[in-house]
mmCIF file of C-alpha atoms in Angstrom:
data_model
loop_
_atom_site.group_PDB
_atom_site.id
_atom_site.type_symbol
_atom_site.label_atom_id
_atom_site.label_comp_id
_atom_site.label_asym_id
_atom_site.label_seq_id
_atom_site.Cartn_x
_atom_site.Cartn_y
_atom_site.Cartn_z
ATOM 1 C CA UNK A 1119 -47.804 -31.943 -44.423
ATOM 2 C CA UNK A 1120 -47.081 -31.596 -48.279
ATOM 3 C CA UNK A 1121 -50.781 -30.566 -48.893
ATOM 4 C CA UNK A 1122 -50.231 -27.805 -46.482
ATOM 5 C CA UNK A 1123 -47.334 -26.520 -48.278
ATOM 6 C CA UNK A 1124 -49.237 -26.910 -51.807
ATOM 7 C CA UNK A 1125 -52.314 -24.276 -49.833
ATOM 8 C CA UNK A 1126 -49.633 -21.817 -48.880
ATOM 9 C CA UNK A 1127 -48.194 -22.016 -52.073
ATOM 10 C CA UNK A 1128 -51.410 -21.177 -54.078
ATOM 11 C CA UNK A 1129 -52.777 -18.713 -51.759
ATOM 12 C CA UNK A 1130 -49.596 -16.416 -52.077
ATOM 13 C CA UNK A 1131 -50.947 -14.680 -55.391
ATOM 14 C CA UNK A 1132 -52.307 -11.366 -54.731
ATOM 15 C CA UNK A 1133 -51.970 -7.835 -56.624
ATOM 16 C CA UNK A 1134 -48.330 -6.854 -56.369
ATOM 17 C CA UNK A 1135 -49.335 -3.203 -57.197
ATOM 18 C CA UNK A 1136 -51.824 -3.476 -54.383
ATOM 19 C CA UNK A 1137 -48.691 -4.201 -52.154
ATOM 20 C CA UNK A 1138 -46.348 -1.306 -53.536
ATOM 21 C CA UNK A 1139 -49.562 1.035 -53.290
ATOM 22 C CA UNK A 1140 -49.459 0.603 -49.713
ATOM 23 C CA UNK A 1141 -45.919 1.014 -49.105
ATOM 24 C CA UNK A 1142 -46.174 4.347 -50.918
ATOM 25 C CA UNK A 1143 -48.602 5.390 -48.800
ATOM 26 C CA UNK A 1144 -47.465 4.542 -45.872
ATOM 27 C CA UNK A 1145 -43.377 5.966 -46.938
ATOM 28 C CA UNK A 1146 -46.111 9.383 -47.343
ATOM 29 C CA UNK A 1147 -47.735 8.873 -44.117
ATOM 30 C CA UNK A 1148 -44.063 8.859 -42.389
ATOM 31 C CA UNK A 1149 -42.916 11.972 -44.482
ATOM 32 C CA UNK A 1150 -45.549 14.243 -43.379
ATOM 33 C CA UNK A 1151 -45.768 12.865 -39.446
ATOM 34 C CA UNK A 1152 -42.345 12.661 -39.238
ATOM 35 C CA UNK A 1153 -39.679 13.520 -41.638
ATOM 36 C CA UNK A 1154 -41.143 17.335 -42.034
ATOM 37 C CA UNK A 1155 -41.622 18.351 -39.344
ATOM 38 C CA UNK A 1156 -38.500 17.479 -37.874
ATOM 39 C CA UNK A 1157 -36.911 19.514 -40.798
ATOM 40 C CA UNK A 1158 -38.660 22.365 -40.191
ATOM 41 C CA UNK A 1159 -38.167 22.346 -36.421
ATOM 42 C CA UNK A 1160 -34.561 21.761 -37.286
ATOM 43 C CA UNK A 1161 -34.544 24.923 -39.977
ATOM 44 C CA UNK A 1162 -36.288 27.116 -37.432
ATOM 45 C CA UNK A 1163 -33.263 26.314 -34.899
ATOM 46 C CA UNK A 1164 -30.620 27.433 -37.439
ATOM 47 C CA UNK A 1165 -31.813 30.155 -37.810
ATOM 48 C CA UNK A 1166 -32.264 31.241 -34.412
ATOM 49 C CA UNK A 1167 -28.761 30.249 -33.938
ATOM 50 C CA UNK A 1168 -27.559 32.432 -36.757
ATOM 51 C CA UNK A 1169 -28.906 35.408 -35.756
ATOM 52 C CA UNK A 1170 -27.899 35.454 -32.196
ATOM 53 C CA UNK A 1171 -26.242 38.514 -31.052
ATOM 54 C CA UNK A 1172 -24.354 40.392 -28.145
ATOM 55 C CA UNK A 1173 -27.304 40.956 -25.185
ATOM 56 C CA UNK A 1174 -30.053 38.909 -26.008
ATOM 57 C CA UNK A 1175 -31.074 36.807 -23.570
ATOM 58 C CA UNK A 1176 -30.773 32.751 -24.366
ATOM 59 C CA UNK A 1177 -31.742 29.072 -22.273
ATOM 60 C CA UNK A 1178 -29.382 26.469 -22.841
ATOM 61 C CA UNK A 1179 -30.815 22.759 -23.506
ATOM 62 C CA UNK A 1180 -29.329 22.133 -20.007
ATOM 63 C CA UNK A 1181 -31.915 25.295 -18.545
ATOM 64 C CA UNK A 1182 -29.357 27.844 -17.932
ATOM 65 C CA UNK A 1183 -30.348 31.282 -17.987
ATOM 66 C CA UNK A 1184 -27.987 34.170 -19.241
ATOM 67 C CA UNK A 1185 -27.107 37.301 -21.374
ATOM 68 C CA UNK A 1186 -24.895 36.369 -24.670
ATOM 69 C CA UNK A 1187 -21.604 38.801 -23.771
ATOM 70 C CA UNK A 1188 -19.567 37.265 -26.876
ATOM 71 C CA UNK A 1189 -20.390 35.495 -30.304
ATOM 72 C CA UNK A 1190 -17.885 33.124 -31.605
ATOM 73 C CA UNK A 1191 -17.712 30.896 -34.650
ATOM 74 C CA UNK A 1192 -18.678 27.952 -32.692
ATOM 75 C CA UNK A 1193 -19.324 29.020 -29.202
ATOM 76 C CA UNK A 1194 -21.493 31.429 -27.026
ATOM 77 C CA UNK A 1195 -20.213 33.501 -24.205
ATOM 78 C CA UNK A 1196 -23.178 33.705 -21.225
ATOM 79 C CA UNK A 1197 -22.971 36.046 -18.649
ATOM 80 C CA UNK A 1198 -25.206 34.306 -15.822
ATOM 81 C CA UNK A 1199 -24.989 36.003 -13.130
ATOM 82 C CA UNK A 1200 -23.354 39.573 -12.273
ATOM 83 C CA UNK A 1201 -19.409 38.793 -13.613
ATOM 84 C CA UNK A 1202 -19.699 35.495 -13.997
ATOM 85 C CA UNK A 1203 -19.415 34.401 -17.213
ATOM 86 C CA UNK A 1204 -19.201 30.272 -18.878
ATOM 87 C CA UNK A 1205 -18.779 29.501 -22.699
ATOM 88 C CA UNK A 1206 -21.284 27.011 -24.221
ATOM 89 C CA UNK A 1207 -21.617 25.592 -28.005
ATOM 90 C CA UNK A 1208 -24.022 27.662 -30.150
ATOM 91 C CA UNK A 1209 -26.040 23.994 -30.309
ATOM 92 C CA UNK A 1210 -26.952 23.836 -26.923
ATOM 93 C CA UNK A 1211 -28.530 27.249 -27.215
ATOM 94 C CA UNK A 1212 -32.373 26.079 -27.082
ATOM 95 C CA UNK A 1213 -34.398 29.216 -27.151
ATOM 96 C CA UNK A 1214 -34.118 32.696 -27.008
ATOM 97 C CA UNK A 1215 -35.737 35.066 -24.845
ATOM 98 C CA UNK A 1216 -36.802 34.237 -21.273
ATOM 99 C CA UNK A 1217 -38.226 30.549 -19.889
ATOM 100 C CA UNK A 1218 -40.033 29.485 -22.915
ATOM 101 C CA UNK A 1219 -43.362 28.746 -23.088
ATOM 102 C CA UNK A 1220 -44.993 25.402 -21.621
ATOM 103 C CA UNK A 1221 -41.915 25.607 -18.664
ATOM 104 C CA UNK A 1222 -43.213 24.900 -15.319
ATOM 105 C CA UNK A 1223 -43.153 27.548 -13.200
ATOM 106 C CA UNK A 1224 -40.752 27.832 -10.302
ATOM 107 C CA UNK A 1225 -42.242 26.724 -6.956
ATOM 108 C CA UNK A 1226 -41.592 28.460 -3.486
ATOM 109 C CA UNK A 1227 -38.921 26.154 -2.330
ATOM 110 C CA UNK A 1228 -36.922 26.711 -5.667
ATOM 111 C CA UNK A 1229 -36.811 30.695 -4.595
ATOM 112 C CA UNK A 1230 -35.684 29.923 -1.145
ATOM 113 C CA UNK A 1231 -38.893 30.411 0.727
ATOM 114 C CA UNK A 1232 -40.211 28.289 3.507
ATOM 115 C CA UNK A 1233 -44.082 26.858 2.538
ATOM 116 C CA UNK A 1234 -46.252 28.075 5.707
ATOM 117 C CA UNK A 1235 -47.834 24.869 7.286
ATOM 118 C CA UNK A 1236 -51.304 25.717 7.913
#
């Protein structure tokens, strides 16, 4: 058993620089997968959030649709359907515009209408 140890022992040499070289590159690796983007995709949404204005049309995270009516420090007043109106945070305000892109489209059952059997 004490040989064993004594083989472990020796064999742990190595390059230490060989060691911190690949840490660096793999701390680089994570930067550019993940760390950028996500700071860009997070810029992107600040901005979208800053310049949001009475009538444009916004989706909330949670998929409601609706017309901005009033612009608050913190807060966003949708008008969602014909006099009804809710208040939601400016964060939860995902996109602006329509359904984004890449949403699945709604089916015939979502709009009320009965499939025809065939």
């Amino acid at each position: 058993m004490a040989e064993s140890f004594l083989i472990l022992a020796q064999a742990g040499g190595g390059n230490p620089l060989g060691t911190l070289g690949f840490l660096v590159v793999l701390v680089g690796i994570m930067y550019f997968v993940m760390i950028r983007p996500q700071q860009k995709q997070l810029k992107e949404h600040r901005s979208l959030l800053s310049a949001l204005k009475k009538g444009d049309e916004v989706v909330t995270s949670g998929g409601i649709l609706g017309k901005i009516h009033l612009v608050e420090d913190r807060t966003v007043m949708l008008e969602v359907s014909s006099g009804v109106r809710i208040r939601v945070l400016k964060t939860a305000i995902s996109a602006k515009g329509g359904v984004p892109e890449g949403a699945p489209a709604a089916t015939a059952t979502a709009t009320g209408e009965k499939k025809e059997e065939k």
